[in-house]
Short mmCIF file of C-alpha atoms and ligand atoms in Angstrom, two decimals:
data_model
loop_
_atom_site.label_atom_id
_atom_site.label_comp_id
_atom_site.label_asym_id
_atom_site.label_seq_id
_atom_site.Cartn_x
_atom_site.Cartn_y
_atom_site.Cartn_z
CA MET A 17 44.92 41.25 54.91
CA ARG A 18 43.38 38.98 57.50
CA THR A 19 44.87 36.07 59.39
CA PHE A 20 43.58 32.51 59.16
CA THR A 21 43.23 29.56 61.57
CA CYS A 22 44.81 26.11 61.40
CA SER A 23 42.88 22.94 62.32
CA CYS A 24 44.89 23.04 65.59
CA ASP A 25 43.62 26.60 66.26
CA GLU A 26 47.02 28.23 65.65
CA THR A 27 46.98 31.48 63.72
CA LEU A 28 48.10 31.18 60.10
CA PHE A 29 49.50 34.02 58.03
CA PHE A 30 48.87 34.51 54.32
CA ASP A 31 52.36 33.41 53.23
CA ASN A 32 52.50 30.25 55.38
CA SER A 33 52.85 26.81 53.80
CA GLN A 34 53.18 24.96 57.11
CA CYS A 35 51.69 25.47 60.58
CA VAL A 36 54.45 26.38 63.05
CA SER A 37 52.52 24.71 65.86
CA CYS A 38 51.25 21.31 64.59
CA GLY A 39 53.47 21.05 61.49
CA ARG A 40 50.54 20.38 59.13
CA GLU A 41 50.90 21.56 55.56
CA VAL A 42 48.67 24.51 54.79
CA GLY A 43 47.40 25.90 51.51
CA PHE A 44 44.95 28.39 50.10
CA CYS A 45 41.66 26.69 49.21
CA PRO A 46 40.01 28.17 46.10
CA ALA A 47 36.56 26.91 47.19
CA CYS A 48 36.27 28.66 50.57
CA ARG A 49 39.03 31.19 49.77
CA LEU A 50 40.77 30.61 53.09
CA LEU A 51 44.27 29.54 54.05
CA VAL A 52 43.68 26.18 55.74
CA ALA A 53 45.42 23.02 56.92
CA ILE A 54 45.31 20.51 54.08
CA HIS A 55 44.85 16.84 55.01
CA GLY A 56 46.13 14.03 52.82
CA ASN A 57 49.11 13.73 50.52
CA GLN A 58 50.05 14.37 46.94
CA ALA A 59 49.51 10.73 45.89
CA ILE A 60 45.81 10.68 46.80
CA GLY A 61 45.12 14.39 46.95
CA TYR A 62 44.22 16.67 49.84
CA ARG A 63 41.07 17.79 51.62
CA CYS A 64 40.43 21.34 52.81
CA GLY A 65 40.72 21.50 56.61
CA ASN A 66 37.82 23.95 56.90
CA ASP A 67 34.97 21.72 58.15
CA ASP A 68 32.40 23.88 56.39
CA CYS A 69 34.18 23.34 53.06
CA GLY A 70 36.08 20.06 52.88
CA ALA A 71 36.85 20.53 49.17
CA ALA A 72 39.04 17.90 47.47
CA LEU A 73 42.28 19.65 46.51
CA SER A 74 45.58 19.24 44.71
CA LYS A 75 48.58 21.49 45.30
CA CYS A 76 49.47 24.00 42.60
CA TYR A 77 52.40 22.74 40.51
CA ASN A 78 54.51 25.65 41.76
CA TYR A 79 53.69 24.63 45.35
CA GLN A 80 54.31 20.90 44.85
CA PHE A 81 57.44 20.99 42.70
CA GLU A 82 58.94 24.48 42.89
CA GLY A 83 58.19 25.61 46.43
CA VAL A 84 57.25 29.14 45.36
CA CYS A 85 53.46 29.00 45.90
CA ASN A 86 51.07 27.97 48.69
CA ARG A 87 47.84 27.70 46.73
CA CYS A 88 45.74 24.68 45.84
CA VAL A 89 43.48 23.87 42.92
CA LEU A 90 40.18 21.97 43.01
CA LEU A 91 40.78 18.27 42.41
CA GLU A 92 37.78 18.07 40.07
CA THR A 93 39.47 20.52 37.70
CA VAL A 94 42.89 18.85 37.50
CA GLY A 95 44.04 16.27 35.00
CA GLU A 96 46.95 14.91 37.01
CA LEU A 97 47.65 15.50 40.70
CA GLY A 98 50.06 18.37 41.25
CA LYS A 99 50.37 19.17 37.55
CA ASN A 100 48.06 22.17 37.38
CA PHE A 101 48.65 25.82 38.14
CA CYS A 102 46.61 27.85 40.62
CA ASP A 103 44.74 31.01 39.76
CA CYS A 104 47.86 33.10 40.46
CA CYS A 105 50.54 30.98 38.76
CA ARG A 106 48.53 30.18 35.62
CA TYR A 107 49.29 33.63 34.19
CA ASN A 108 53.08 33.15 34.14
CA ALA A 109 54.52 33.13 30.63
CA ILE A 110 58.23 33.49 31.47
CA ILE A 111 59.86 32.64 34.78
CA PRO A 112 63.50 33.26 35.79
CA ASP A 113 66.29 30.85 34.83
CA LEU A 114 66.35 28.71 37.98
CA SER A 115 69.83 27.35 37.30
CA LYS A 116 71.31 30.75 38.07
CA GLY A 117 72.32 32.25 41.41
CA ASP A 118 69.48 33.19 43.70
CA ASN A 119 66.84 33.39 40.99
CA ARG A 120 64.59 30.93 42.82
CA VAL A 121 64.62 33.16 45.89
CA LYS A 122 63.73 36.15 43.71
CA TRP A 123 60.97 34.20 41.99
CA ARG A 124 59.51 33.18 45.38
CA ARG A 125 59.36 36.85 46.40
CA LEU A 126 57.77 37.79 43.08
CA GLU A 127 55.06 35.12 43.49
CA ALA A 128 54.39 36.06 47.13
CA ALA A 129 53.76 39.69 46.19
CA LYS A 130 51.59 38.64 43.21
CA ARG A 131 49.41 36.38 45.41
CA ARG A 132 48.86 39.22 47.87
CA VAL A 133 47.77 41.59 45.11
CA PHE A 134 45.51 38.97 43.51
CA TYR A 135 43.86 38.24 46.87
CA HIS A 136 43.05 41.95 47.11
CA LEU A 137 41.76 42.17 43.52
CA ASP A 138 39.43 39.27 44.38
CA LEU A 139 38.31 41.09 47.51
CA LEU A 140 37.31 44.01 45.29
CA ARG A 141 35.78 41.49 42.85
CA LEU A 142 37.83 42.86 39.98
CA PRO A 143 37.81 40.56 36.97
CA ARG A 144 40.99 39.19 35.44
CA GLY A 145 41.66 36.53 32.87
CA ASN A 146 43.24 35.41 29.67
CA ALA A 147 41.95 34.35 26.28
CA SER A 148 40.40 31.14 27.64
CA ASP A 149 38.33 33.28 30.04
CA GLY A 150 37.07 35.40 27.16
CA LEU A 151 38.76 38.54 28.43
CA TYR A 152 40.80 40.94 26.33
CA PRO A 153 43.62 41.79 26.64
CA PRO A 154 44.84 38.46 28.04
CA LEU A 155 46.70 38.91 31.32
CA SER A 156 50.18 37.35 31.54
CA PHE A 157 53.47 37.84 33.36
CA ASP A 158 57.08 37.74 32.18
CA PHE A 159 59.73 37.67 34.91
CA LYS A 160 62.93 38.51 33.06
CA GLU A 161 66.45 39.51 33.89
CA ASP A 162 68.95 41.68 32.08
CA PRO A 163 71.09 39.47 29.83
CA THR A 164 74.27 38.22 31.47
CA THR A 165 77.42 36.48 30.40
CA TRP A 166 79.75 34.37 32.47
CA SER A 167 82.92 36.20 33.43
CA SER A 168 85.90 34.02 34.20
CA ASP A 169 87.61 37.15 35.60
CA THR A 170 85.08 37.58 38.40
CA GLY A 171 83.86 33.97 38.55
CA SER A 172 80.26 35.15 38.27
CA TYR A 173 77.59 36.27 35.81
CA VAL A 174 77.86 39.91 34.77
CA THR A 175 75.13 41.86 33.05
CA THR A 176 75.63 42.76 29.43
CA ALA A 177 72.85 45.35 29.65
CA VAL A 178 75.35 48.00 30.67
CA LEU A 179 77.10 47.45 27.35
CA ASP A 180 73.96 47.88 25.32
CA GLU A 181 71.10 49.82 26.89
CA GLN A 182 68.68 48.35 24.38
CA GLU A 183 68.98 45.03 26.15
CA VAL A 184 67.78 46.29 29.53
CA VAL A 185 64.53 44.63 30.61
CA MET A 186 62.00 47.34 31.38
CA THR A 187 59.38 46.71 34.04
CA GLY A 188 56.09 47.63 32.43
CA HIS A 189 52.79 46.64 30.80
CA LEU A 190 51.83 46.12 27.17
CA ASN A 191 48.55 44.62 25.93
CA GLY A 192 47.94 42.59 29.09
CA LYS A 193 51.53 41.39 29.49
CA ILE A 194 53.21 42.59 32.67
CA THR A 195 56.99 42.37 32.57
CA ILE A 196 58.99 42.61 35.79
CA ASN A 197 62.78 42.88 35.80
CA ILE A 198 63.72 40.35 38.48
CA ARG A 199 66.41 42.73 39.69
CA GLU A 200 63.47 44.36 41.52
CA ALA A 201 63.28 41.25 43.72
CA ASP A 202 66.75 42.04 45.12
CA PRO A 203 66.21 44.44 48.06
CA VAL A 204 69.63 46.10 47.66
CA GLU A 205 69.13 46.75 43.94
CA ARG A 206 65.60 47.98 44.56
CA GLU A 207 66.74 50.43 47.23
CA LYS A 208 69.39 51.81 44.88
CA LEU A 209 66.68 52.45 42.27
CA ARG A 210 64.36 53.99 44.88
CA VAL A 211 67.02 56.52 45.83
CA GLN A 212 67.96 57.16 42.20
CA PHE A 213 64.34 57.97 41.29
CA GLY A 214 63.61 59.85 44.54
CA GLU A 215 60.67 57.63 45.46
CA PRO A 216 59.29 57.43 49.03
CA HIS A 217 58.75 53.67 48.65
CA ARG A 218 59.65 51.05 46.04
CA SER A 219 58.32 47.54 46.47
CA LEU A 220 57.37 44.49 44.46
CA ILE A 221 53.76 44.80 45.55
CA GLY A 222 53.82 48.43 44.42
CA HIS A 223 55.08 47.40 40.97
CA TYR A 224 52.23 44.91 40.61
CA ARG A 225 49.64 47.49 41.69
CA HIS A 226 50.94 50.02 39.18
CA GLU A 227 51.28 47.64 36.22
CA ILE A 228 47.97 45.85 36.81
CA ALA A 229 46.36 49.30 36.73
CA HIS A 230 47.47 49.65 33.10
CA TYR A 231 45.89 46.24 32.44
CA TYR A 232 42.61 47.49 33.96
CA TRP A 233 42.73 50.61 31.81
CA ASP A 234 42.83 48.36 28.75
CA LEU A 235 40.16 46.02 30.14
CA LEU A 236 37.68 48.51 31.58
CA ILE A 237 38.26 51.88 29.88
CA ARG A 238 39.67 51.44 26.37
CA GLY A 239 36.83 51.85 23.91
CA LYS A 240 34.27 51.82 26.76
CA ARG A 241 34.72 54.79 29.08
CA GLU A 242 37.34 56.96 27.38
CA GLU A 243 35.25 60.16 27.42
CA ALA A 244 34.48 59.80 31.13
CA PHE A 245 38.18 59.10 31.70
CA LYS A 246 39.21 62.29 29.87
CA ASP A 247 36.85 64.37 32.04
CA VAL A 248 38.81 63.35 35.12
CA PHE A 249 42.36 62.58 33.92
CA ASP A 250 42.61 64.74 30.74
CA ASP A 251 43.14 63.66 27.15
CA HIS A 252 45.31 60.54 26.84
CA ASN A 253 45.72 61.10 23.08
CA ASN A 254 47.07 64.62 23.35
CA PRO A 255 49.96 64.87 24.05
CA THR A 256 51.10 61.47 22.84
CA TYR A 257 52.62 59.14 25.41
CA SER A 258 56.07 59.23 23.80
CA PHE A 259 56.13 63.05 23.71
CA ALA A 260 54.94 63.28 27.33
CA MET A 261 57.60 60.79 28.44
CA GLN A 262 60.37 62.68 26.68
CA GLN A 263 59.18 65.96 28.27
CA TYR A 264 58.99 64.38 31.72
CA TYR A 265 62.51 62.97 31.61
CA GLN A 266 63.86 66.25 30.22
CA TYR A 267 62.08 68.74 32.51
CA GLY A 268 60.71 66.64 35.40
CA ALA A 269 57.35 67.06 37.14
CA PRO A 270 55.70 70.50 37.45
CA GLN A 271 56.56 72.32 40.69
CA ASP A 272 52.99 72.09 41.97
CA TRP A 273 52.44 68.43 41.10
CA ALA A 274 51.52 67.55 44.69
CA ASN A 275 48.39 69.75 44.46
CA ARG A 276 47.02 67.76 41.55
CA PHE A 277 48.71 64.36 41.37
CA VAL A 278 49.18 61.42 43.69
CA SER A 279 52.90 61.23 42.77
CA ALA A 280 55.40 63.11 40.65
CA TYR A 281 55.40 60.29 38.08
CA ALA A 282 51.61 60.59 37.75
CA SER A 283 52.11 64.03 36.18
CA MET A 284 53.83 62.52 33.13
CA HIS A 285 50.74 61.44 31.15
CA PRO A 286 47.06 60.61 31.90
CA TRP A 287 47.82 56.87 31.60
CA GLU A 288 50.48 57.12 34.32
CA ASP A 289 48.17 59.35 36.38
CA PHE A 290 45.53 56.60 36.16
CA ALA A 291 48.03 53.85 37.05
CA GLU A 292 49.42 55.76 40.03
CA THR A 293 45.93 56.72 41.26
CA PHE A 294 44.60 53.18 40.80
CA SER A 295 47.64 51.89 42.67
CA ALA A 296 47.01 54.38 45.48
CA TYR A 297 43.39 53.18 45.66
CA LEU A 298 44.58 49.57 46.00
CA GLU A 299 47.06 50.69 48.68
CA MET A 300 44.31 52.49 50.61
CA THR A 301 41.83 49.64 50.48
CA ALA A 302 44.51 47.05 51.33
CA ALA A 303 45.66 49.13 54.33
CA LEU A 304 42.07 49.57 55.54
CA ASP A 305 41.36 45.85 55.09
CA THR A 306 44.41 45.00 57.19
CA ALA A 307 43.52 47.61 59.83
CA TYR A 308 39.96 46.26 60.01
CA HIS A 309 41.07 42.66 60.51
CA MET A 310 43.88 43.52 62.92
CA GLY A 311 41.67 45.77 65.05
CA LEU A 312 43.77 48.89 64.32
CA GLY A 313 42.05 52.26 64.33
CA GLY A 314 38.98 51.18 66.29
CA PRO A 315 35.38 50.80 65.18
CA GLN A 316 35.56 53.67 62.69
CA ILE A 317 37.63 51.64 60.24
CA PRO A 318 35.19 50.64 57.50
CA ARG A 319 35.12 47.18 56.02
CA VAL A 320 36.45 47.09 52.45
CA TYR A 321 34.12 45.71 49.82
CA PRO A 322 32.77 46.91 46.47
CA GLY A 323 30.19 49.56 47.23
CA ALA A 324 31.72 50.63 50.54
CA ASP A 325 31.36 54.36 51.32
CA PHE A 326 34.25 56.08 49.53
CA ASP A 327 34.37 59.22 51.68
CA ALA A 328 34.34 57.14 54.87
CA MET A 329 37.27 55.12 53.52
CA VAL A 330 39.32 58.23 52.67
CA SER A 331 38.81 59.89 56.05
CA ALA A 332 39.56 56.63 57.91
CA TYR A 333 42.70 56.18 55.80
CA VAL A 334 43.95 59.69 56.54
CA ARG A 335 43.41 59.13 60.29
CA LEU A 336 45.10 55.74 60.12
CA GLY A 337 48.01 57.23 58.17
CA THR A 338 48.64 59.90 60.79
CA ALA A 339 48.82 57.28 63.53
CA LEU A 340 50.96 54.81 61.59
CA ASN A 341 53.40 57.48 60.42
CA GLU A 342 53.94 58.63 63.99
CA MET A 343 54.48 55.00 64.99
CA ASN A 344 57.08 54.58 62.26
CA ARG A 345 58.84 57.81 63.26
CA THR A 346 58.88 56.48 66.82
CA MET A 347 60.76 53.44 65.51
CA GLY A 348 63.11 55.49 63.32
CA LEU A 349 61.56 54.25 60.07
CA LYS A 350 60.31 55.98 56.94
CA ASP A 351 56.70 57.17 56.86
CA LEU A 352 54.38 54.31 56.03
CA LEU A 353 51.65 56.26 54.22
CA THR A 354 53.15 58.93 52.02
CA ARG A 355 50.37 59.86 49.60
CA SER A 356 48.70 63.20 49.99
CA LEU A 357 45.01 62.90 49.23
CA LEU A 358 44.10 66.49 48.44
CA LYS A 359 40.68 66.99 46.86
CA PRO A 360 41.78 66.76 43.18
CA VAL A 361 43.55 63.47 43.92
CA ALA A 362 40.66 62.14 46.00
CA GLU A 363 38.25 62.91 43.13
CA LYS A 364 40.39 60.85 40.75
CA MET A 365 40.31 58.04 43.30
CA ARG A 366 36.52 58.34 43.40
CA PHE A 367 36.53 57.67 39.65
CA ILE A 368 38.52 54.46 40.33
CA HIS A 369 36.09 53.52 43.11
CA ARG A 370 33.11 53.85 40.75
CA LEU A 371 34.96 52.05 37.97
CA ILE A 372 35.50 49.05 40.25
CA GLU A 373 31.84 49.10 41.30
CA GLU A 374 30.78 49.14 37.66
CA ALA A 375 33.12 46.25 36.83
CA GLN A 376 30.85 44.02 38.94
CA THR A 377 27.95 44.57 36.61
CA ASN A 378 29.81 44.62 33.30
CA PRO A 379 28.68 41.48 31.46
CA GLY A 380 31.99 41.39 29.59
CA CYS A 381 33.85 40.88 32.87
CA ARG A 382 33.52 37.92 35.12
CA PRO A 383 34.44 38.51 38.73
CA PRO A 384 35.64 35.50 40.76
CA ASP A 385 32.71 33.35 41.89
CA SER A 386 33.08 33.26 45.63
CA ALA A 387 35.26 36.14 46.77
CA THR A 388 34.79 36.52 50.51
CA ILE A 389 34.65 40.00 51.97
ZN1 ZN B 18 48.35 23.75 63.12
ZN1 ZN B 19 38.06 25.11 51.51
ZN1 ZN B 20 50.40 28.61 42.34
ZN1 ZN B 21 53.10 52.94 34.20
#
């Protein structure tokens, strides 16, 4: 991730909605794809503060009325000021019940992580869309919570999911719909789950990267590149997903999983191997993009863009990881980069790299028009 610059020259960060120095409102402009000061007001609309752009803008509905977004939409595309969704929020099908507890706080965290992932997908010029974009499967998001009932004993909502396991909301992907249990947006709950599953990290951004990978399998591989996929990840039809899942939860990952897979979970089934490897590729390219823009790692850090040299990225990432892990250990924190990129794993990542390159030229996919690199 890069930083941005306000009209007053103050540095802006990706999540900002106001400049801490001059107090101007800021928003992400879809025309120049920068976070900028926005001049104007909601009654007459805004203008992008980037002098080279100056696009007429309206705030995303979720920015204007809900305070969970900082993106704008082009004024020429909106019917009514402030009543349209940006290119991140427009995919939401179900949002949390905002009358309850701290659901708005959780929703804000969920949207912030989604925007960051979408920014990166645009950087890689990966297509995404729904039925109106002519893409199948249509991408959408459900943010759901386990069912609760009001308990007069405790004076709070209590989950009924513990009474009936069938009611638990599973974070996952099905036919383009990504469901996230909003419990994941509670850092205490998420840490409990991380420890329970023995994961090195567990984050909202990580959930998006994993689940969107399943979406890209459906969009870019199903019925198009399945044979090439099998050559690298093995046969996704044999064993069946349900059998593989049952085996994994009964016997766990093979002892030597780290020699062949990017994570223990990746060993469950080729679809999960793909999702974990795709997610690791997004992690690598996002970390390199941030290092490049922040000046970490010196001149050998390659710029991330479709078509960048894969081997140069992997070796730069390994070097960067060594340095950042030592820095974290210095500060008494967990290792930052935990993936081992042994050759079999790196070769699967090379498949992902080529897949993303090919997505640029696939006429059935439409990358964003003006992604900046
Ligand atoms: Zn400013
Ligand atoms: Zn602009
Ligand atoms: Zn929005
Ligand atoms: Zn998965």
